[in-house]
Amino acid sequence: MKKLLEFINNLDRRWIFLFIGLAVSLPLFFPLGIDFTVSHPVQGFYDTIEKVPNGSKILMSCDYDPGSLPELYPMTVAALEQMFRKDLKVIVTCLWPAGPPVVERALNHMAFEYKKEKGIDFVNLGFKEGREVVMVSMGASIPNTFPTDYNGTPVTQIQIMQGVTNFKDLAMIVNISAGYPGTKEWVQQVQARYNIDLVSGCTAVSAPEFYPYYQTGQLKGLLGGMKGAAEYEKLVGVMGLGTRGMDAQSVSHLTVFFFILIGNLAYFVLRALKGKEVK
Amino acid sequence: MLISLGLAIAQEPAPAQTQSTSDSRWFDDNRWNVFLTLVIIFFLIIYFIEKAKKGKNLFVRRIAGLDAIEEAVGRATEMGKPILYVPGIDDMNNIQTVASMIILGNVARTVAQYDTPLIVPIRLPFVLPVAEESVKQGYMAAGRPEAFQKDNIRFISDEQFAYAAGINGIMLRERPAANLFLGSFFAESLVLAETGFSTGAIQVAGTANIHQLPFFVVACDYTLIGEELFAASAYLSREPKLLGALKGSDYAKGIILAALILGAILISFNVEWFKDWFFVE
Amino acid sequence: MRKEVPLIITFLAGAFFIADYFVPHTGFSHIAETINGWTIIVITFAYVLGVANVTRVNLDYIQRKGKDTPYKIILLICLLFMMTVGIVWGIAEGTIFDWFFINIYVPMQSMMFALLAFYIASAAFRAFRIRSTQAALLAITAVLVMIGRVPIGEAIWKDFSNFAEWIMNVPQLAGKRAILIGAALGAISTGLKVIVGLERTHLGAD
């Protein structure tokens, strides 16, 4: 018994890796279908987009790269789903260099589904280096900051960009971000200066940092991690990658809890046994 | 080059004017509260710097993580192993990277005295010359300029996880006795801290990126939380001017604390005017 | 003048952009916009500097025939290859650049991110031992939030997610705001020291 407890107390982390690997992968093959409710910040995200008049122009800044794909790509797709359904015109920018190809795929896929036309219903302006400077520069002039789109077409020749000078010509901003530059910078540099509606989707680890902004109303909605994506997909009415990942996340969290529990049990029992031996 | 710079700014004629309304004001009245707050903070910092310059002894509480840096250097020297200093993944425009460079200079000065190798992997090109200069100055301040090895300040990759993988490689191959993670970190923080833990190194981390603090707290021996990173330069160097600045910002925090308590009490009795002072349009 | 010129530039730039926040005058804003445009260009040139730096550092290493030379050669070949195919054939969907990006870069980066799931589990197992009152608070709160923020929490108790949300919105937020305020003050102090030249470690010796 003591040997078992010592084995658990000093457990080789590779056993933990093995169990986590199984906990994440098995539910993907054998879904459990556990239901969940939608939280207020996610409802706020959905409602803010829903309130925008049909046909309006929205800026969507996808500030992430492939590392955050599992959490943020489902949000991007679901947001495009909602926006295209409302015939909103989507102008996409990226402040992370590896973002444009990922977003281009999402745009092309959703455009095909909703029969939207590039240049008329949406445009991918691509990546621009400069971080907060780019945001502030867009406040002065978006065409000057992004003179061409991702494919090199001058914005003067793109129909959706006609009449778009700066943030005043946009209904709102949807920001999907993985870190810096991202939501905090959009709040500080843009929302605070231009008072435009801003909603954010971010990784689960960043979401707690943005709760203050949601509480103060600087963010009208917030999606946090894959759970946020799944809740949002539920509102939009799609069974996307976020929803499918929920079972794996549930089981893996339970697995971590199980290891914390047995680790503490082993620790306390061993401490008691050592105390008895000393006496 | 100037022509190409000009072309880069104006590739196509702008389709519309940059600003349709003009403003002739020289001060935005809606931001008077922010201005006043900044003035008060600046005044406090300058006041205490002047006080420190006059020789007043300023008390700073013990910060375990910073004391541990000296302990880490000593341990690395005994074991004959290098020290790994990771200054974060952000550029020089991030104040945490600036603070990290300041600490790096102090660490380099300590390390130079013991002749312990100091490895500094860098993510961004702008940071590389600053890191080189900080370390070189540290060695010169310790009177050991000949011991400075430029090759130990290594540009790895500007791609976040390639950088993390590179540092993991350094940790697993060169087995530093101490890992110092001080600066701005993001998702790679746990990857670095866990790999460092597996090599048995003593680890001190510090960041003002709140979302990464939990990972450092669970995986490292000591963690500098938020402003402790900024206090480090004053703490390690004990230079009066820097201690004065630290004191000034502490007093500013005291004023903010008082305002928070007063505001909470007043709001509890439905008195709103105090809260309105802090509203920023 | 080696140190004086950077200090003057730092002071002028720092003071100007602080002033920009408070001065709504159109002329002033135009100057700020122009300087922002210059900044974008300068930062963009950092990529050129980065490529040159990577090439120089790795070529030096290859010439000295260090033990990691094969990896450095692969790095330079890949760098040159991706730059060439991107410039010659473009980066749009369907190009060679895009194929390598989607089939090699994306899985590799996703893999590194995926490691976090395993590392979090092993770090949690190691760190959440209830050795003290604070450790107990940490472990219990972590477990409650962890379970409450996934659907299984709601399956166990229907208000679990609301309770986890309360933990995030009240005690967590209070602590986070405190750290945010402290960090912001530290950043203001460090920024002021750099702007007025009190802090000049990064510029070299006096």
XYZ file of N, CA and C in Angstrom, chain B residues 69-277:
627
model
N 17.405 35.288 -7.247
C 18.272 35.400 -8.433
C 19.733 35.245 -8.019
N 20.096 35.877 -6.927
C 21.497 35.735 -6.443
C 21.771 34.311 -6.017
N 20.789 33.730 -5.357
C 20.916 32.323 -4.925
C 21.083 31.430 -6.156
N 20.326 31.738 -7.216
C 20.389 30.943 -8.444
C 21.761 31.068 -9.097
N 22.289 32.265 -9.100
C 23.619 32.480 -9.692
C 24.665 31.694 -8.921
N 24.563 31.742 -7.598
C 25.518 31.003 -6.759
C 25.429 29.509 -7.012
N 24.213 29.025 -7.128
C 23.997 27.587 -7.355
C 24.583 27.169 -8.698
N 24.349 27.982 -9.715
C 24.868 27.664 -11.049
C 26.397 27.647 -11.041
N 26.979 28.577 -10.312
C 28.451 28.633 -10.239
C 29.006 27.386 -9.570
N 28.368 26.957 -8.471
C 28.822 25.741 -7.761
C 28.745 24.519 -8.653
N 27.664 24.465 -9.444
C 27.458 23.278 -10.277
C 28.228 23.374 -11.595
N 28.800 24.525 -11.863
C 29.544 24.698 -13.114
C 28.644 24.700 -14.341
N 27.411 25.138 -14.140
C 26.464 25.126 -15.267
C 26.066 26.556 -15.605
N 25.554 26.757 -16.804
C 25.185 28.122 -17.186
C 23.861 28.570 -16.564
N 23.582 29.862 -16.755
C 22.291 30.432 -16.376
C 21.573 30.823 -17.652
N 20.294 30.516 -17.707
C 19.495 30.870 -18.879
C 18.598 32.046 -18.505
N 18.694 33.109 -19.272
C 17.865 34.305 -19.019
C 16.998 34.531 -20.248
N 15.681 34.388 -20.082
C 14.758 34.582 -21.200
C 14.035 35.908 -20.994
N 14.288 36.904 -21.845
C 13.723 38.235 -21.606
C 12.307 38.428 -22.153
N 11.603 37.336 -22.376
C 10.247 37.467 -22.885
C 10.209 37.441 -24.398
N 9.015 37.472 -24.946
C 8.892 37.324 -26.396
C 8.460 38.606 -27.085
N 8.377 39.681 -26.340
C 7.871 40.916 -26.942
C 9.002 41.846 -27.369
N 8.604 42.878 -28.094
C 9.569 43.796 -28.670
C 9.943 44.897 -27.675
N 10.866 45.748 -28.064
C 11.337 46.804 -27.164
C 10.263 47.841 -26.880
N 9.161 47.849 -27.652
C 8.106 48.820 -27.368
C 7.271 48.400 -26.157
N 7.456 47.158 -25.694
C 6.746 46.693 -24.501
C 7.580 47.038 -23.274
N 6.965 47.710 -22.328
C 7.697 48.196 -21.152
C 8.272 47.043 -20.324
N 7.666 45.867 -20.450
C 8.183 44.711 -19.713
C 9.540 44.279 -20.281
N 9.694 44.397 -21.575
C 10.970 44.049 -22.191
C 12.033 45.061 -21.756
N 11.655 46.313 -21.674
C 12.590 47.347 -21.199
C 13.022 47.011 -19.770
N 12.031 46.680 -18.921
C 12.341 46.316 -17.529
C 13.237 45.079 -17.488
N 12.973 44.127 -18.378
C 13.771 42.897 -18.425
C 15.217 43.191 -18.803
N 15.405 44.121 -19.735
C 16.776 44.477 -20.139
C 17.531 45.104 -18.967
N 16.805 45.883 -18.166
C 17.434 46.518 -17.004
C 17.874 45.443 -16.012
N 16.979 44.478 -15.763
C 17.327 43.386 -14.839
C 18.475 42.566 -15.409
N 18.452 42.357 -16.728
C 19.521 41.576 -17.392
C 20.883 42.191 -17.127
N 20.938 43.527 -17.189
C 22.198 44.213 -16.903
C 22.684 43.920 -15.495
N 21.745 43.939 -14.542
C 22.109 43.643 -13.148
C 22.535 42.188 -12.980
N 21.805 41.283 -13.627
C 22.143 39.859 -13.545
C 23.509 39.616 -14.176
N 23.765 40.271 -15.310
C 25.058 40.099 -15.988
C 26.197 40.561 -15.094
N 25.968 41.633 -14.356
C 27.014 42.143 -13.445
C 27.302 41.105 -12.359
N 26.252 40.498 -11.819
C 26.429 39.469 -10.774
C 27.124 38.243 -11.349
N 26.652 37.824 -12.526
C 27.179 36.622 -13.173
C 28.652 36.798 -13.532
N 29.005 38.008 -13.953
C 30.391 38.271 -14.370
C 31.351 38.078 -13.208
N 30.888 38.421 -12.012
C 31.758 38.290 -10.830
C 32.098 36.830 -10.579
N 31.167 35.911 -10.918
C 31.377 34.493 -10.652
C 31.845 33.727 -11.875
N 31.976 34.419 -13.011
C 32.434 33.781 -14.243
C 31.508 32.664 -14.713
N 30.218 32.811 -14.472
C 29.232 31.806 -14.881
C 28.708 32.193 -16.261
N 28.614 31.217 -17.189
C 28.061 31.557 -18.514
C 26.602 32.012 -18.407
N 26.273 33.038 -19.164
C 24.904 33.557 -19.170
C 24.373 33.456 -20.594
N 23.355 32.620 -20.781
C 22.779 32.429 -22.120
C 21.491 33.238 -22.202
N 21.382 34.037 -23.254
C 20.196 34.893 -23.414
C 19.603 34.651 -24.806
N 18.585 33.829 -24.914
C 17.949 33.629 -26.225
C 16.993 34.783 -26.520
N 17.007 35.247 -27.761
C 16.227 36.427 -28.136
C 15.248 36.054 -29.234
N 14.057 36.657 -29.163
C 13.061 36.344 -30.178
C 13.032 37.372 -31.308
N 13.188 38.663 -30.947
C 12.990 39.699 -31.966
C 14.290 40.455 -32.263
N 14.501 40.800 -33.532
C 15.782 41.417 -33.906
C 16.085 42.727 -33.193
N 15.025 43.533 -32.893
C 15.266 44.821 -32.227
C 15.828 44.648 -30.831
N 15.477 43.513 -30.233
C 15.882 43.285 -28.842
C 17.338 42.826 -28.770
N 17.819 42.201 -29.829
C 19.165 41.606 -29.807
C 20.267 42.608 -29.474
N 20.370 43.746 -30.182
C 21.452 44.678 -29.829
C 21.307 45.262 -28.431
N 20.066 45.436 -27.973
C 19.842 45.988 -26.631
C 20.314 44.982 -25.581
N 19.990 43.707 -25.817
C 20.422 42.657 -24.886
C 21.943 42.557 -24.858
N 22.546 42.616 -26.033
C 24.019 42.550 -26.102
C 24.633 43.692 -25.306
N 24.078 44.880 -25.495
C 24.616 46.061 -24.806
C 24.419 45.947 -23.299
N 23.243 45.476 -22.888
C 22.960 45.340 -21.447
C 23.933 44.371 -20.795
N 24.134 43.227 -21.449
C 25.033 42.218 -20.871
C 26.472 42.739 -20.867
N 26.849 43.359 -21.981
C 28.238 43.875 -22.073
C 28.495 44.896 -20.968
N 27.518 45.779 -20.755
C 27.690 46.800 -19.722
C 27.751 46.167 -18.339
N 26.980 45.100 -18.155
C 27.040 44.388 -16.877
C 28.421 43.824 -16.610
N 28.986 43.227 -17.634
C 30.332 42.660 -17.495
C 31.359 43.767 -17.267
N 31.175 44.878 -17.963
C 32.130 45.977 -17.791
C 32.019 46.569 -16.390
N 30.787 46.676 -15.892
C 30.590 47.226 -14.541
C 31.241 46.336 -13.487
N 31.287 45.016 -13.780
C 31.920 44.079 -12.843
C 33.431 44.017 -13.041
N 33.934 44.762 -14.020
C 35.374 44.776 -14.284
C 35.846 43.542 -15.033
N 34.915 42.880 -15.765
C 35.287 41.648 -16.484
C 34.890 41.749 -17.962
N 35.303 42.801 -18.675
C 34.847 42.930 -20.075
C 35.334 41.798 -20.965
N 36.459 41.199 -20.611
C 37.012 40.139 -21.466
C 36.189 38.854 -21.363
N 35.392 38.727 -20.286
C 34.600 37.510 -20.102
C 33.303 37.532 -20.915
N 32.959 38.689 -21.469
C 31.703 38.800 -22.230
C 31.785 37.975 -23.502
N 30.778 37.077 -23.704
C 30.748 36.252 -24.915
C 29.496 36.608 -25.717
N 29.739 37.227 -26.851
C 28.620 37.700 -27.682
C 27.769 36.520 -28.164
N 28.395 35.361 -28.373
C 27.673 34.193 -28.894
C 26.608 33.686 -27.940
N 26.700 34.059 -26.694
C 25.705 33.606 -25.729
C 24.409 34.404 -25.805
N 24.442 35.526 -26.521
C 23.202 36.276 -26.765
C 22.725 35.815 -28.134
N 21.731 34.936 -28.158
C 21.410 34.211 -29.396
C 20.032 34.577 -29.932
N 20.014 34.968 -31.163
C 18.747 35.169 -31.857
C 18.245 33.796 -32.280
N 17.054 33.408 -31.829
C 16.547 32.058 -32.112
C 15.612 32.090 -33.330
N 14.447 32.715 -33.160
C 13.459 32.794 -34.229
C 12.424 33.814 -33.793
N 11.795 34.504 -34.743
C 10.757 35.461 -34.334
C 9.381 34.797 -34.290
N 9.339 33.502 -34.557
C 8.090 32.747 -34.483
C 7.964 32.203 -33.047
N 6.840 32.489 -32.413
C 6.653 32.237 -30.972
C 7.039 30.831 -30.543
N 6.451 29.824 -31.199
C 6.700 28.464 -30.722
C 8.008 27.888 -31.242
N 8.491 28.416 -32.359
C 9.842 28.022 -32.780
C 10.851 28.539 -31.754
N 10.607 29.748 -31.253
C 11.444 30.328 -30.197
C 11.393 29.459 -28.944
N 10.149 29.043 -28.568
C 10.001 28.197 -27.376
C 10.709 26.856 -27.584
N 10.566 26.296 -28.783
C 11.233 25.021 -29.067
C 12.748 25.179 -28.997
N 13.246 26.301 -29.501
C 14.681 26.566 -29.447
C 15.184 26.653 -28.013
N 14.417 27.332 -27.165
C 14.823 27.460 -25.754
C 14.756 26.101 -25.069
N 13.728 25.317 -25.392
C 13.639 23.962 -24.828
C 14.873 23.164 -25.199
N 15.290 23.325 -26.453
C 16.502 22.632 -26.900
C 17.715 23.050 -26.082
N 17.837 24.352 -25.825
C 18.959 24.849 -25.008
C 18.884 24.242 -23.610
N 17.684 24.219 -23.034
C 17.524 23.698 -21.663
C 17.873 22.213 -21.589
N 17.466 21.471 -22.603
C 17.691 20.025 -22.555
C 19.130 19.656 -22.898
N 19.772 20.472 -23.743
C 21.147 20.149 -24.136
C 22.152 20.732 -23.147
N 22.003 21.996 -22.826
C 23.029 22.658 -22.020
C 22.749 22.621 -20.519
N 21.518 22.170 -20.139
C 21.165 21.939 -18.740
C 21.567 23.096 -17.831
N 21.013 24.285 -18.056
C 21.343 25.382 -17.146
C 20.881 25.057 -15.729
N 21.602 25.569 -14.758
C 21.227 25.318 -13.362
C 20.119 26.251 -12.923
N 19.994 27.382 -13.617
C 18.965 28.349 -13.233
C 18.329 28.928 -14.483
N 17.005 29.019 -14.457
C 16.269 29.632 -15.559
C 15.563 30.874 -15.039
N 15.822 31.983 -15.701
C 15.162 33.229 -15.317
C 14.256 33.662 -16.461
N 12.941 33.636 -16.214
C 11.970 34.038 -17.237
C 11.407 35.386 -16.801
N 11.942 36.454 -17.336
C 11.545 37.788 -16.878
C 11.201 38.654 -18.078
N 9.922 38.987 -18.207
C 9.501 39.819 -19.327
C 8.063 39.517 -19.703
N 7.763 39.749 -20.960
C 6.401 39.535 -21.455
C 6.302 38.150 -22.085
N 5.436 37.318 -21.541
C 5.273 35.964 -22.049
C 3.831 35.712 -22.412
N 3.643 34.773 -23.314
C 2.300 34.372 -23.691
C 2.185 32.866 -23.592
N 1.588 32.238 -24.592
C 1.252 30.816 -24.464
C 2.454 29.912 -24.230
N 3.637 30.356 -24.598
C 4.805 29.488 -24.473
C 5.322 29.400 -23.044
N 4.728 30.153 -22.129
C 5.267 30.236 -20.766
C 5.293 28.867 -20.089
N 4.191 28.116 -20.203
C 4.142 26.824 -19.521
C 5.063 25.814 -20.194
N 5.165 25.911 -21.523
C 6.082 25.013 -22.244
C 7.502 25.206 -21.719
N 7.900 26.459 -21.562
C 9.254 26.753 -21.072
C 9.414 26.315 -19.622
N 8.435 26.677 -18.789
C 8.568 26.408 -17.346
C 8.561 24.907 -17.058
N 7.721 24.162 -17.741
C 7.665 22.724 -17.499
C 8.936 22.028 -17.979
N 9.427 22.426 -19.126
C 10.677 21.822 -19.620
C 11.815 22.149 -18.660
N 11.847 23.393 -18.203
C 12.880 23.786 -17.241
C 12.776 23.004 -15.964
N 11.551 22.759 -15.503
C 11.354 21.969 -14.278
C 11.898 20.564 -14.472
N 11.654 19.994 -15.656
C 12.083 18.611 -15.893
C 13.597 18.468 -15.871
N 14.331 19.571 -16.097
C 15.797 19.501 -16.061
C 16.338 19.739 -14.661
N 15.451 20.060 -13.709
C 15.878 20.249 -12.325
C 16.461 21.610 -12.026
N 16.270 22.576 -12.918
C 16.826 23.905 -12.692
C 15.976 24.691 -11.694
N 16.610 25.604 -10.986
C 15.849 26.531 -10.147
C 15.275 27.594 -11.086
N 14.012 27.936 -10.895
C 13.354 28.815 -11.868
C 12.735 30.022 -11.179
N 13.067 31.186 -11.715
C 12.467 32.435 -11.245
C 11.791 33.074 -12.449
N 10.515 33.392 -12.292
C 9.776 33.984 -13.406
C 9.167 35.310 -12.967
N 8.923 36.158 -13.933
C 8.274 37.435 -13.618
C 7.655 38.001 -14.860
N 6.404 38.368 -14.771
C 5.724 38.957 -15.916
C 4.561 39.805 -15.430
N 4.170 40.771 -16.246
C 2.981 41.562 -15.923
C 1.802 41.089 -16.776
N 2.041 40.031 -17.573
C 0.943 39.428 -18.335
C 0.172 38.510 -17.390
N -0.941 39.021 -16.924
C -1.674 38.363 -15.843
C -2.084 36.941 -16.217
N -2.426 36.743 -17.494
C -2.935 35.429 -17.888
C -1.861 34.349 -17.850
N -0.610 34.736 -17.790
C 0.449 33.729 -17.718
C 0.951 33.507 -16.301
N 0.554 34.375 -15.393
C 1.029 34.243 -14.006
C 0.680 32.895 -13.387
N -0.552 32.396 -13.564
C -0.869 31.103 -12.939
C 0.083 29.992 -13.373
N 0.482 30.001 -14.645
C 1.362 28.941 -15.131
C 2.741 29.050 -14.499
N 3.228 30.261 -14.378
C 4.530 30.445 -13.739
C 4.457 30.104 -12.256
N 3.358 30.459 -11.614
C 3.220 30.192 -10.178
C 3.279 28.691 -9.914
N 2.619 27.902 -10.776
C 2.604 26.452 -10.503
C 3.902 25.766 -10.945
N 4.595 26.326 -11.904
C 5.749 25.599 -12.458
C 7.107 26.123 -12.013
N 7.146 27.330 -11.442
C 8.441 27.906 -11.076
C 8.588 27.984 -9.563
N 9.847 28.126 -9.136
C 10.103 28.207 -7.695
C 9.705 29.570 -7.122
N 9.953 30.626 -7.908
C 9.596 31.975 -7.457
C 8.963 32.716 -8.627
N 7.970 33.527 -8.305
C 7.327 34.303 -9.364
C 7.217 35.757 -8.934
N 7.650 36.642 -9.812
C 7.464 38.079 -9.578
C 6.147 38.465 -10.235
N 5.263 39.036 -9.446
C 3.913 39.288 -9.948
C 3.788 40.760 -10.337
N 3.479 40.979 -11.618
C 3.148 42.324 -12.086
C 4.228 43.349 -11.802
N 3.936 44.273 -10.893
C 4.838 45.404 -10.666
C 6.140 45.000 -9.995
N 6.220 43.806 -9.423
C 7.495 43.362 -8.839
C 8.557 43.268 -9.933
N 8.119 42.975 -11.152
C 9.053 42.945 -12.281
C 9.622 44.338 -12.507
N 8.756 45.353 -12.441
C 9.225 46.725 -12.665
C 10.053 47.232 -11.482
N 9.773 46.689 -10.298
C 10.526 47.108 -9.113
C 11.916 46.491 -9.085
N 12.104 45.454 -9.899
C 13.349 44.672 -9.813
C 14.591 45.509 -10.064
N 14.517 46.425 -11.029
C 15.723 47.201 -11.350
C 16.162 48.010 -10.137
N 15.195 48.599 -9.439
C 15.523 49.384 -8.236
C 16.012 48.468 -7.130
N 15.377 47.332 -6.991
C 15.681 46.405 -5.905
C 17.089 45.840 -6.043
N 17.428 45.461 -7.271
C 18.727 44.800 -7.482
C 19.879 45.794 -7.441
N 19.658 46.975 -8.023
C 20.771 47.929 -8.099
C 20.889 48.778 -6.838
N 19.741 48.939 -6.123
C 19.672 49.792 -4.921
C 20.094 51.223 -5.231
N 19.956 51.595 -6.497
C 20.341 52.956 -6.873
C 19.287 53.922 -6.331
N 19.702 54.978 -5.677
C 18.741 55.891 -5.028
C 17.658 56.421 -5.976
N 18.049 56.792 -7.209
C 17.054 57.365 -8.127
C 15.965 56.340 -8.431
N 16.377 55.101 -8.631
C 15.400 54.067 -8.976
C 14.530 53.723 -7.767
N 15.139 53.709 -6.583
C 14.361 53.451 -5.373
C 13.349 54.561 -5.148
N 13.766 55.782 -5.449
C 12.864 56.921 -5.325
C 11.661 56.786 -6.235
N 11.905 56.365 -7.480
C 10.804 56.180 -8.435
C 9.847 55.094 -7.935
N 10.419 54.040 -7.366
C 9.603 52.939 -6.834
C 8.722 53.438 -5.694
N 9.319 54.228 -4.832
C 8.578 54.795 -3.691
C 7.440 55.673 -4.183
N 7.743 56.485 -5.188
C 6.733 57.382 -5.749
C 5.532 56.615 -6.271
N 5.795 55.529 -7.001
C 4.670 54.769 -7.549
C 3.925 54.038 -6.433
N 4.610 53.704 -5.352
C 3.935 53.080 -4.203
C 2.967 54.062 -3.553
N 3.389 55.314 -3.405
C 2.508 56.336 -2.842
C 1.311 56.577 -3.760
N 1.567 56.540 -5.070
C 0.466 56.698 -6.024
C -0.549 55.574 -5.830
N -0.031 54.383 -5.584
C -0.917 53.245 -5.343
C -1.728 53.463 -4.074
N -1.094 54.041 -3.073
C -1.800 54.336 -1.826
C -2.962 55.290 -2.056
N -2.726 56.297 -2.912
C -3.795 57.263 -3.213
C -4.934 56.555 -3.949
N -4.570 55.684 -4.891
C -5.599 54.942 -5.642
C -6.400 54.058 -4.688
N -5.702 53.425 -3.751
C -6.376 52.564 -2.769
C -7.369 53.363 -1.941
N -6.930 54.540 -1.487
C -7.818 55.400 -0.701
C -9.045 55.799 -1.527
N -8.801 56.123 -2.805
C -9.905 56.518 -3.681
C -10.880 55.349 -3.869
N -10.335 54.132 -4.005
C -11.187 52.942 -4.181
C -12.081 52.727 -2.957
N -11.480 52.837 -1.778
C -12.242 52.601 -0.544
C -13.316 53.670 -0.393
N -12.903 54.924 -0.610
C -13.861 56.030 -0.488
C -14.982 55.874 -1.507
N -14.619 55.539 -2.738
C -15.612 55.355 -3.801
C -16.585 54.238 -3.477
N -16.060 53.125 -2.934
C -16.925 51.981 -2.597
C -17.914 52.365 -1.499
N -17.430 53.131 -0.516
C -18.314 53.558 0.588
C -19.386 54.504 0.062
N -18.968 55.472 -0.749
C -19.928 56.469 -1.254
C -20.980 55.825 -2.153
N -20.527 54.914 -3.030
C -21.477 54.247 -3.944
C -22.474 53.409 -3.137
N -22.004 52.842 -2.020
C -22.906 52.022 -1.189
C -24.046 52.867 -0.632
N -23.803 54.191 -0.506
C -24.854 55.092 -0.019
C -25.437 55.910 -1.168
N -25.284 55.392 -2.398
C -25.850 56.014 -3.610
C -25.320 57.418 -3.884
N -24.120 57.689 -3.460
C -23.499 58.978 -3.780
C -22.637 58.765 -5.017
N -23.076 59.382 -6.150
C -22.463 59.032 -7.443
C -21.392 59.999 -7.913
N -21.349 61.239 -7.379
C -20.486 62.262 -7.965
C -19.013 61.873 -7.930
N -18.601 61.160 -6.898
C -17.184 60.785 -6.794
C -16.811 59.812 -7.914
N -17.701 58.859 -8.156
C -17.461 57.884 -9.218
C -17.379 58.597 -10.572
N -18.186 59.626 -10.782
C -18.212 60.327 -12.072
C -16.894 61.032 -12.375
N -16.124 61.369 -11.337
C -14.817 62.012 -11.553
C -13.882 61.107 -12.360
